Coordinates of C-alpha atoms in Angstrom, one line a residue:
X596 CA -51.5 33.6 -16.4
X597 CA -54.7 34.7 -18.2
X598 CA -56.8 33.1 -20.9
X599 CA -55.1 34.9 -23.9
X600 CA -51.7 34.0 -22.6
X601 CA -52.6 30.4 -22.4
X602 CA -54.0 30.3 -25.9
X603 CA -50.8 31.7 -27.2
X604 CA -49.1 28.5 -26.1
X605 CA -49.5 25.0 -27.6
X606 CA -52.6 23.4 -26.2
X607 CA -52.0 20.0 -27.8
X608 CA -51.4 16.7 -26.2
X609 CA -48.3 15.4 -28.0
X610 CA -45.2 15.0 -25.8
X611 CA -43.4 12.8 -28.2
X612 CA -40.6 10.5 -28.1
X613 CA -39.0 11.1 -31.4
X614 CA -36.9 10.0 -34.3
X615 CA -33.8 12.0 -33.7
X616 CA -32.5 13.3 -37.0
X617 CA -34.9 14.8 -39.4
X618 CA -36.3 18.2 -40.2
X619 CA -39.2 16.7 -42.1
X620 CA -40.2 14.7 -39.1
X621 CA -40.2 17.8 -37.0
X622 CA -42.3 19.7 -39.6
X623 CA -45.0 17.0 -39.4
X624 CA -44.8 17.0 -35.6
X625 CA -45.4 20.8 -35.5
X626 CA -48.4 20.4 -37.8
X627 CA -49.8 17.7 -35.6
X628 CA -49.3 20.0 -32.6
X629 CA -51.2 22.9 -34.2
X630 CA -54.1 20.7 -35.2
X631 CA -54.4 19.2 -31.7
X632 CA -54.3 22.8 -30.4
X633 CA -57.4 23.7 -32.4
X634 CA -59.1 20.5 -31.2
X635 CA -58.4 21.2 -27.6
X636 CA -59.6 24.8 -27.9
X637 CA -62.9 23.5 -29.3
X638 CA -63.0 20.9 -26.6
X639 CA -62.4 23.5 -23.9
X640 CA -65.4 25.5 -25.1
X641 CA -67.7 22.6 -24.5
X642 CA -66.7 22.3 -20.8
X643 CA -68.0 24.0 -17.8
X644 CA -67.1 26.5 -16.5
X645 CA -66.6 28.3 -19.8
X646 CA -63.8 28.7 -20.8
X647 CA -62.0 26.5 -18.3
X648 CA -58.6 27.9 -19.3
X649 CA -59.4 30.9 -17.2
X650 CA -58.8 28.6 -14.3
X651 CA -55.2 27.7 -15.3
X652 CA -52.6 29.5 -13.2
X653 CA -48.9 29.5 -13.8
X654 CA -46.3 29.3 -11.0
X655 CA -42.6 28.3 -10.4
X656 CA -40.8 27.1 -7.4
X657 CA -37.2 26.5 -6.2
X658 CA -36.1 23.0 -7.1
X659 CA -32.8 21.2 -6.3
X660 CA -30.4 20.7 -9.2
X661 CA -29.0 17.6 -7.6
X662 CA -31.4 15.7 -5.3
X663 CA -28.8 13.1 -4.5
X664 CA -25.9 15.3 -3.4
X665 CA -26.3 16.7 0.1
X666 CA -24.4 19.9 0.7
X667 CA -24.9 22.8 3.1
X668 CA -25.9 25.2 0.3
X669 CA -27.4 23.1 -2.5
X670 CA -27.8 24.7 -5.9
X671 CA -31.3 25.3 -7.2
X672 CA -33.3 26.3 -10.3
X673 CA -36.8 27.5 -10.9
X674 CA -39.2 24.8 -12.2
X675 CA -42.4 25.9 -13.8
X676 CA -45.8 24.4 -13.2
X677 CA -49.5 25.1 -13.8
X678 CA -52.7 24.4 -11.9
X679 CA -56.3 24.1 -13.1
X680 CA -58.9 24.0 -10.3
X681 CA -61.9 24.4 -12.6
X682 CA -63.4 21.0 -11.8
X683 CA -61.9 20.4 -8.3
X684 CA -64.4 19.2 -5.7
X685 CA -62.1 20.1 -2.9
X686 CA -60.8 20.0 -0.3
X687 CA -60.4 16.2 -0.3
X688 CA -60.7 15.7 -4.0
X689 CA -58.2 13.8 -6.2
X690 CA -55.2 15.3 -8.0
X691 CA -54.1 14.6 -11.5
X692 CA -50.5 15.3 -12.3
X693 CA -49.6 15.9 -16.0
X694 CA -45.9 15.0 -16.4
X695 CA -43.9 17.2 -18.8
X696 CA -41.2 15.8 -21.1
X697 CA -38.8 16.7 -23.8
X698 CA -40.3 20.1 -24.9
X699 CA -41.6 23.3 -23.6
X700 CA -44.8 22.9 -21.5
X701 CA -47.7 25.3 -20.8
X702 CA -50.9 25.4 -18.9
X703 CA -52.7 24.4 -22.1
X704 CA -51.8 20.8 -21.4
X705 CA -54.3 20.8 -18.6
X706 CA -56.9 23.0 -20.3
X707 CA -58.2 20.4 -22.7
X708 CA -57.9 16.8 -23.8
X709 CA -58.7 13.5 -22.1
X710 CA -57.0 14.4 -18.8
X711 CA -59.5 17.3 -18.4
X712 CA -62.4 14.9 -19.1
X713 CA -61.1 12.7 -16.3
X714 CA -60.8 15.7 -14.0
X715 CA -64.4 16.7 -14.7
X716 CA -65.6 13.1 -14.1
X717 CA -64.0 12.8 -10.7
X718 CA -63.8 16.4 -9.5
X719 CA -60.0 16.5 -9.7
X720 CA -57.4 19.2 -9.3
X721 CA -55.0 19.4 -12.2
X722 CA -51.3 20.2 -12.2
X723 CA -48.7 20.1 -15.0
X724 CA -45.0 20.2 -14.3
X725 CA -42.3 21.1 -16.8
X726 CA -39.3 18.8 -17.2
X727 CA -35.9 20.1 -16.0
X728 CA -33.7 21.4 -18.9
X729 CA -36.7 21.9 -21.2
X730 CA -38.9 25.0 -21.7
X731 CA -37.8 27.6 -19.1
X732 CA -37.2 25.2 -16.3
X733 CA -33.4 25.4 -16.4
X734 CA -30.4 27.3 -14.9
X735 CA -27.6 29.4 -16.3
X736 CA -25.0 27.2 -18.0
X737 CA -27.1 24.1 -17.9
X738 CA -26.3 23.1 -21.5
X739 CA -22.6 23.1 -20.9
X740 CA -21.4 19.5 -21.2
X741 CA -20.1 19.4 -17.6
X742 CA -23.6 20.3 -16.4
X743 CA -25.6 18.0 -18.6
X744 CA -25.1 15.2 -16.0
X745 CA -28.0 16.7 -14.1
X746 CA -30.4 15.8 -16.9
X747 CA -31.6 12.3 -16.1
X748 CA -34.9 10.5 -15.6
X749 CA -34.0 9.7 -12.0
X750 CA -33.6 13.4 -11.2
X751 CA -36.7 14.2 -13.1
X752 CA -38.6 11.8 -10.9
X753 CA -37.1 13.3 -7.8
X754 CA -38.3 16.7 -9.1
X755 CA -41.8 15.3 -9.2
X756 CA -41.5 14.0 -5.6
X757 CA -40.4 17.4 -4.4
X758 CA -43.2 19.0 -6.4
X759 CA -45.8 16.9 -4.6
X760 CA -44.4 18.1 -1.3
X761 CA -44.4 21.7 -2.5
X762 CA -48.0 21.5 -3.8
X763 CA -49.2 20.0 -0.5
X764 CA -47.6 22.8 1.5
X765 CA -48.6 25.7 -0.8
X766 CA -52.2 24.7 -1.6
X767 CA -53.1 23.0 1.7
X768 CA -53.4 19.5 0.3
X769 CA -53.4 16.5 2.7
X770 CA -53.0 12.7 2.5
X771 CA -56.8 12.6 1.8
X772 CA -56.0 14.0 -1.7
X773 CA -55.1 11.0 -3.9
X774 CA -52.6 11.7 -6.7
X775 CA -52.5 10.0 -10.1
X776 CA -49.8 10.7 -12.7
X777 CA -50.6 11.1 -16.4
X778 CA -48.2 11.3 -19.4
X779 CA -47.6 10.3 -23.0
X780 CA -44.5 9.0 -24.7
X781 CA -41.3 9.7 -22.6
X782 CA -43.5 11.4 -20.0
X783 CA -45.7 8.3 -20.2
X784 CA -42.6 6.3 -19.1
X785 CA -42.0 8.9 -16.3
X786 CA -45.6 8.5 -15.2
X787 CA -45.3 4.8 -14.9
X788 CA -41.8 5.0 -13.3
X789 CA -43.0 7.5 -10.7
X790 CA -45.7 5.1 -9.6
X791 CA -43.1 2.3 -9.3
X792 CA -40.4 4.3 -7.5
X793 CA -42.7 6.6 -5.4
X794 CA -45.8 4.5 -4.7
X795 CA -46.3 6.3 -1.4
X796 CA -47.0 9.5 -3.3
X797 CA -49.3 8.4 -6.1
X798 CA -52.0 5.8 -6.2
X799 CA -51.9 5.1 -9.9
X800 CA -50.4 6.1 -13.3
X801 CA -51.7 6.5 -16.8
X802 CA -48.8 5.9 -19.3
X803 CA -49.7 6.5 -23.0
X804 CA -47.4 5.4 -25.8
X805 CA -44.7 4.9 -23.2
X806 CA -41.4 3.4 -24.4
X807 CA -40.4 1.9 -21.0
X808 CA -37.7 -0.3 -22.5
X809 CA -34.5 1.4 -23.5
X810 CA -32.8 0.1 -26.6
X811 CA -29.7 1.1 -28.5
X812 CA -30.6 0.0 -32.0
X813 CA -34.4 0.5 -32.3
X814 CA -34.9 -1.7 -35.4
X815 CA -38.5 -2.3 -34.7
X816 CA -39.5 1.3 -35.1
X817 CA -39.2 1.1 -38.9
X818 CA -40.6 -2.5 -38.9
X819 CA -43.8 -1.0 -37.4
X820 CA -43.7 1.8 -39.9
X821 CA -43.6 -0.7 -42.7
X822 CA -46.4 -2.7 -41.2
X823 CA -48.5 0.4 -40.8
X824 CA -48.0 1.5 -44.4
X825 CA -49.3 -1.9 -45.5
X826 CA -52.3 -1.9 -43.2
X827 CA -55.7 -1.6 -44.9
X828 CA -57.1 -0.6 -41.5
X829 CA -55.6 2.9 -42.0
X830 CA -55.7 3.1 -45.8
X831 CA -52.4 1.4 -46.4
X832 CA -51.6 -1.6 -48.6
X833 CA -48.9 -4.1 -49.5
X834 CA -48.6 -2.3 -52.9
X835 CA -48.0 1.0 -51.1
X836 CA -45.3 -0.5 -48.9
X837 CA -43.7 -2.1 -52.0
X838 CA -43.8 1.1 -54.0
X839 CA -42.2 3.1 -51.2
X840 CA -39.5 0.4 -50.9
X841 CA -38.9 0.6 -54.7
X842 CA -38.6 4.3 -54.5
X843 CA -35.9 4.2 -51.9
X844 CA -34.1 1.4 -53.8
X845 CA -33.9 3.9 -56.7
X846 CA -32.6 6.6 -54.4
X847 CA -29.9 4.2 -53.2
X848 CA -28.9 3.4 -56.8
X849 CA -28.6 7.1 -57.5
X850 CA -26.4 7.5 -54.4
X851 CA -24.3 4.5 -55.3
X852 CA -23.6 5.9 -58.7
X853 CA -22.9 9.4 -57.2
X854 CA -25.8 11.0 -59.2
X855 CA -26.1 13.6 -56.5
X856 CA -27.2 16.5 -58.8
X857 CA -30.3 14.6 -59.8
X858 CA -31.3 13.9 -56.2
X859 CA -30.5 17.5 -55.2
X860 CA -32.9 18.7 -57.9
X861 CA -35.6 16.2 -57.3
X862 CA -35.7 16.8 -53.6
X863 CA -35.0 20.6 -53.6
X864 CA -31.8 20.4 -51.6
X865 CA -30.4 23.6 -50.1
X866 CA -26.8 22.1 -50.2
X867 CA -24.5 19.7 -51.9
X868 CA -25.2 16.2 -50.6
X869 CA -22.1 14.4 -51.9
X870 CA -20.3 14.3 -48.6
X871 CA -20.8 11.1 -46.6
X872 CA -22.5 12.7 -43.6
X873 CA -24.7 14.9 -45.8
X874 CA -25.8 11.8 -47.7
X875 CA -26.9 10.3 -44.4
X876 CA -28.8 13.4 -43.6
X877 CA -30.5 13.3 -47.0
X878 CA -31.5 9.7 -46.6
X879 CA -32.7 10.3 -43.0
X880 CA -34.9 13.2 -44.0
X881 CA -36.6 11.3 -46.8
X882 CA -37.3 8.5 -44.4
X883 CA -38.3 11.0 -41.7
X884 CA -41.2 12.1 -43.9
X885 CA -42.8 8.6 -43.7
X886 CA -41.8 8.1 -40.1
X887 CA -43.5 11.3 -39.1
X888 CA -46.8 10.7 -41.0
X889 CA -47.1 7.2 -39.6
X890 CA -46.3 8.2 -36.0
X891 CA -48.8 11.0 -36.2
X892 CA -51.3 9.4 -38.6
X893 CA -54.6 11.3 -38.8
X894 CA -53.2 14.0 -36.6
X895 CA -52.2 16.3 -39.5
X896 CA -55.0 17.5 -41.8
X897 CA -54.5 16.6 -45.4
X898 CA -51.6 14.1 -45.0
X899 CA -51.9 10.6 -43.6
X900 CA -51.2 7.0 -44.5
X901 CA -54.3 6.8 -46.8
X902 CA -53.3 9.9 -48.7
X903 CA -49.7 9.0 -49.1
X904 CA -50.5 5.5 -50.3
X905 CA -53.0 6.8 -52.8
X906 CA -50.2 9.0 -54.3
X907 CA -47.5 6.2 -54.1
X908 CA -49.9 3.8 -55.9
X909 CA -50.4 6.2 -58.8
X910 CA -49.7 3.9 -61.8
X911 CA -49.1 6.9 -64.2
X912 CA -45.7 7.6 -62.7
X913 CA -42.8 5.8 -61.1
X914 CA -42.6 5.3 -57.3
X915 CA -39.5 7.5 -57.3
X916 CA -41.4 10.3 -59.0
X917 CA -44.2 10.0 -56.5
X918 CA -41.7 10.1 -53.6
X919 CA -40.2 13.3 -55.0
X920 CA -43.6 15.0 -55.4
X921 CA -44.8 14.1 -51.9
X922 CA -41.5 15.2 -50.3
X923 CA -41.5 18.5 -52.1
X924 CA -45.1 19.2 -51.2
X925 CA -44.2 18.7 -47.5
X926 CA -41.1 20.9 -47.6
X927 CA -42.6 23.7 -49.6
X928 CA -45.2 24.3 -46.9
X929 CA -42.6 26.2 -44.9
X930 CA -39.4 26.5 -47.0
X931 CA -38.1 26.8 -50.5
X932 CA -35.5 24.1 -50.1
X933 CA -34.5 21.3 -47.8
X934 CA -31.4 21.6 -45.6
X935 CA -29.5 18.3 -45.7
X936 CA -26.3 19.8 -44.1
X937 CA -24.8 17.6 -41.4
X938 CA -22.7 20.5 -40.3
X939 CA -25.7 22.7 -39.7
X940 CA -27.4 19.8 -37.8
X941 CA -24.3 19.4 -35.6
X942 CA -24.2 23.1 -34.8
X943 CA -27.7 22.7 -33.3
X944 CA -26.7 19.6 -31.3
X945 CA -23.5 21.3 -30.0
X946 CA -25.0 24.7 -29.1
X947 CA -24.8 25.5 -25.4
X948 CA -26.9 28.7 -25.7
X949 CA -30.5 28.5 -24.5
X950 CA -33.4 29.7 -26.5
X951 CA -34.9 32.5 -24.4
X952 CA -38.4 31.2 -25.3
X953 CA -37.6 27.7 -24.2
X954 CA -38.2 25.9 -27.5
X955 CA -34.8 24.3 -27.9
X956 CA -34.6 20.6 -27.1
X957 CA -32.4 18.8 -29.6
X958 CA -29.2 18.9 -27.6
X959 CA -31.0 17.8 -24.4
X960 CA -32.9 14.9 -26.0
X961 CA -29.8 13.7 -27.8
X962 CA -28.0 13.7 -24.4
X963 CA -30.7 11.6 -22.8
X964 CA -30.7 9.2 -25.7
X965 CA -26.9 8.9 -25.6
X966 CA -26.8 8.4 -21.8
X967 CA -30.0 6.5 -20.9
X968 CA -32.3 5.4 -23.7
X969 CA -30.8 4.9 -27.1
X970 CA -34.0 4.8 -29.3
X971 CA -31.9 5.2 -32.5
X972 CA -34.1 4.2 -35.4
X973 CA -32.2 2.3 -38.1
X974 CA -32.8 0.6 -41.4
X975 CA -30.7 -2.4 -41.6
X976 CA -30.5 -5.6 -43.7
X977 CA -32.6 -8.4 -42.3
X978 CA -35.4 -6.0 -41.1
X979 CA -38.7 -5.0 -42.8
X980 CA -37.5 -1.4 -43.2
X981 CA -38.4 0.0 -46.6
X982 CA -36.1 3.0 -46.5
X983 CA -32.5 3.6 -47.4
X984 CA -30.1 1.0 -46.0
X985 CA -27.7 3.9 -45.3
X986 CA -29.6 4.5 -42.1
X987 CA -27.4 2.5 -39.8
X988 CA -26.5 3.1 -36.2
X989 CA -22.9 4.3 -36.8
X990 CA -23.8 8.0 -37.3
X991 CA -25.8 8.2 -34.0
X992 CA -22.9 6.5 -32.2
X993 CA -20.4 8.9 -33.8
X994 CA -22.6 11.8 -32.6
X995 CA -22.7 10.5 -29.0
X996 CA -18.9 10.2 -29.0
X997 CA -18.2 13.5 -30.7
X998 CA -20.7 15.7 -28.7
X999 CA -20.8 14.0 -25.3
X1000 CA -17.7 11.7 -25.3
X1001 CA -19.8 8.6 -24.8
X1002 CA -18.5 5.5 -26.7
X1003 CA -20.7 2.6 -27.9
X1004 CA -19.7 0.3 -25.1
X1005 CA -20.5 2.9 -22.5
X1006 CA -23.8 3.6 -24.1
X1007 CA -24.8 0.0 -24.0
X1008 CA -23.9 -0.3 -20.4
X1009 CA -26.0 2.8 -19.6
X1010 CA -29.0 1.4 -21.4
X1011 CA -28.7 -1.9 -19.6
X1012 CA -28.7 0.0 -16.4
X1013 CA -31.9 1.9 -17.4
X1014 CA -33.7 -1.4 -18.0
X1015 CA -32.4 -3.0 -14.8
X1016 CA -33.4 0.1 -12.8
X1017 CA -36.9 0.4 -14.2
X1018 CA -37.7 -3.1 -15.4
X1019 CA -38.0 -2.6 -19.1
X1020 CA -41.3 -4.0 -20.6
X1021 CA -41.9 -6.0 -17.4
X1022 CA -41.7 -3.2 -14.8
X1023 CA -43.5 -5.2 -12.0
X1024 CA -45.6 -2.2 -10.8
X1025 CA -49.2 -1.9 -9.8
X1026 CA -52.2 0.3 -10.7
X1027 CA -50.6 1.4 -14.0
X1028 CA -52.5 1.5 -17.3
X1029 CA -50.4 1.4 -20.4
X1030 CA -52.2 2.7 -23.5
X1031 CA -50.8 2.1 -27.0
X1032 CA -52.0 2.3 -30.6
X1033 CA -51.1 -0.4 -33.2
X1034 CA -49.9 2.2 -35.8
X1035 CA -47.6 3.9 -33.3
X1036 CA -44.0 2.6 -33.8
X1037 CA -43.2 3.2 -30.1
X1038 CA -45.7 0.5 -28.9
X1039 CA -42.9 -2.1 -29.6
X1040 CA -41.0 -0.7 -26.6
X1041 CA -44.0 -0.4 -24.3
X1042 CA -46.3 -2.8 -22.3
X1043 CA -49.0 -4.1 -24.6
X1044 CA -50.3 -7.1 -22.6
X1045 CA -51.6 -7.2 -19.0
X1046 CA -48.8 -7.9 -16.6
X1047 CA -51.0 -8.3 -13.5
X1048 CA -54.6 -7.6 -12.5
X1049 CA -53.7 -4.0 -11.7
X1050 CA -50.8 -3.4 -14.2
X1051 CA -52.9 -3.5 -17.4
X1052 CA -52.6 -2.7 -21.1
X1053 CA -55.1 -1.0 -23.4
X1054 CA -54.1 -1.7 -27.0
X1055 CA -56.0 0.3 -29.7
X1056 CA -56.1 -1.0 -33.3
X1057 CA -55.5 1.6 -36.0
X1058 CA -54.4 4.6 -33.8
X1059 CA -51.2 6.5 -33.6
X1060 CA -48.9 8.1 -31.1
X1061 CA -50.7 9.4 -28.0
X1062 CA -53.9 9.6 -29.9
X1063 CA -55.9 8.6 -26.8
X1064 CA -54.7 11.7 -24.9
X1065 CA -57.0 14.0 -26.9
X1066 CA -60.7 14.4 -26.3
X1067 CA -63.3 12.4 -28.2
X1068 CA -63.8 13.7 -31.8
X1069 CA -66.7 13.0 -34.1
X1070 CA -64.6 10.9 -36.5
X1071 CA -62.7 8.9 -33.9
X1072 CA -62.9 5.2 -34.4
X1073 CA -65.0 3.3 -31.8
X1074 CA -61.9 1.5 -30.5
X1075 CA -60.3 4.8 -29.6
X1076 CA -63.4 6.2 -27.9
X1077 CA -63.8 2.9 -25.9
X1078 CA -60.1 3.1 -24.9
X1079 CA -60.6 6.5 -23.3
X1080 CA -63.8 5.3 -21.6
X1081 CA -61.9 2.3 -20.2
X1082 CA -59.0 4.5 -18.9
X1083 CA -61.4 6.8 -17.2
X1084 CA -63.1 3.9 -15.6
X1085 CA -59.8 2.4 -14.4
X1086 CA -58.9 5.7 -12.8
X1087 CA -62.3 5.7 -11.1
X1088 CA -61.6 2.2 -9.7
X1089 CA -58.3 3.3 -8.3
X1090 CA -59.9 6.3 -6.6
X1091 CA -62.7 4.2 -5.1
X1092 CA -60.2 1.7 -3.7
X1093 CA -58.1 4.5 -2.2
X1094 CA -61.0 6.2 -0.6
X1095 CA -62.3 2.9 0.9
X1096 CA -58.8 2.3 2.4
X1097 CA -58.7 5.7 4.0

C-alpha cells in the first residue's frame, strides 16, 4: 500500500465507543476524524524518515471464524492488518500492536499520533489489526443474524493471539521481541483485556478512554455531559447547563402538547415526528448534538463547549431559540434537513448487506451492545441529565428484542457475564495504564485510580475522548502533554524490566 493510498484513508486516532442512536452525533464524530487526520498528516511530516507513511504496508491473513470450535475443516476469513517498520531497531526491538475496533481501520492509525512517537522513542515495530466484522475483515453472510454470534470480544481477543503467532512466523520475530498493545475506547478495553487474558503474549497494555465495565443503563454518560457543560475549565458554566436544560424542557412541553409542526420547522425535520418512535429519534438527535460536542470537545474546529455555551448564554434570545440555531447550523453543514425517521434508522440496523468499502458498523455495534456491553445512554428522572426525559432505556431494549431477539433479562445476564469474565473496573491485571480525560463521558466506566503499583491510571483534567492518542499540538493543555510523556515513560519502564528479565 503506497503513500497516496494511505492518505486516502482516515489517519485519525478516534476509535470511539459511541452513543448509539443519533445522526448528529455521527456528524460530529466524522468532523473530529477529519480534523485529527490533518493533525496526523502534519505530525507525520515532522518525523524521520520523511514521510513515514511510505513504510506502512498492508496485508491480510487467514483467520479462524470460531477459535473455540474444533473441526477438521474450520471456516476462515481474511483479516486485514498493517505494518510500519520506519522506526524499528530490529531484530530484537519491541513491537507495538494497535488494536482495531468498531469501524474500518487503515495503515494511517500507525502513521501518526502518540503511538508513533512511542515507536520512535524505543525503536519499535508497529502493527495495526482490524477488528472482525468491521471494515473489510469479514466473510460472506456475516451480517445474517445466525452468523452474528461470531462477533464477540472473546473471539476478537483470540484473533489477536493468532495474529501474534502469524506475525512471528511471517516476519521472523522471536521471544526477544516484547509486545505491547495500544488502543482507545472499545479497543482500549480490548488492549487491557488482551494483557489480562494473554499475559504470555504481551508485556503491557495502553488503554485509553476504555469503558471496561459493561452497563445496561449508562446513566452516568449524560451526568458527565452535564458536568462538562458546566465546567469553567473548558468554557462551560452553570448558566450554560441551566439554559440547555430549560431549552429541552421547552421542547418537552411542545411534544407534550403535540405541537409537532413547530418543532419540525424549528429543527428542519425531513419527516413528520408525531409517531412515538419518531419522537424518540427527534429527542435523541437533539441530545446527540451536545453529547457529540462534549465527547469530542476541542477535536472539531469551530464547535466546542466554549462556543456552544457562549451561544446558549446569549441573553437576547430564549434558550430554545439558541438550541434551534445551533442545531440547524450543525445539520446544514451536510444536509438540508434532519432525518428523524425511526423506520429509516431501523432499516440501517436490520440490513444484512455489507458496504463494499467497509464503512458500515451500526448493525455490528448494536449487536455487541445488545449481547455484551449495553452502554445505552439514557436521560431519566433522578439524574443530572439536562436533555429530554423521553430518552429512556425502553427503545434500546425494544431494538435488541426486535432485531436480535434478545430480551431485557437475557441482556442483563450477558452484561453480568462480561463484567465477571473481565473484572469490570477492577480487572486485577498488571502492567496496564488506563488513560482518561475528565470531560469524556466514558471515563465513568473506566479505571481512573491506581489499582496496583503496575495497574495505573492517568487522569487528565479538561480533556475529551481519546485526546491523548494524538501527537502533541501547540495549543494542548500542559496536563495533556504531561500525560503523553508519562505514558511513554511507563512503556519504557515495562520494556526495561522485560529486557532485564530476558
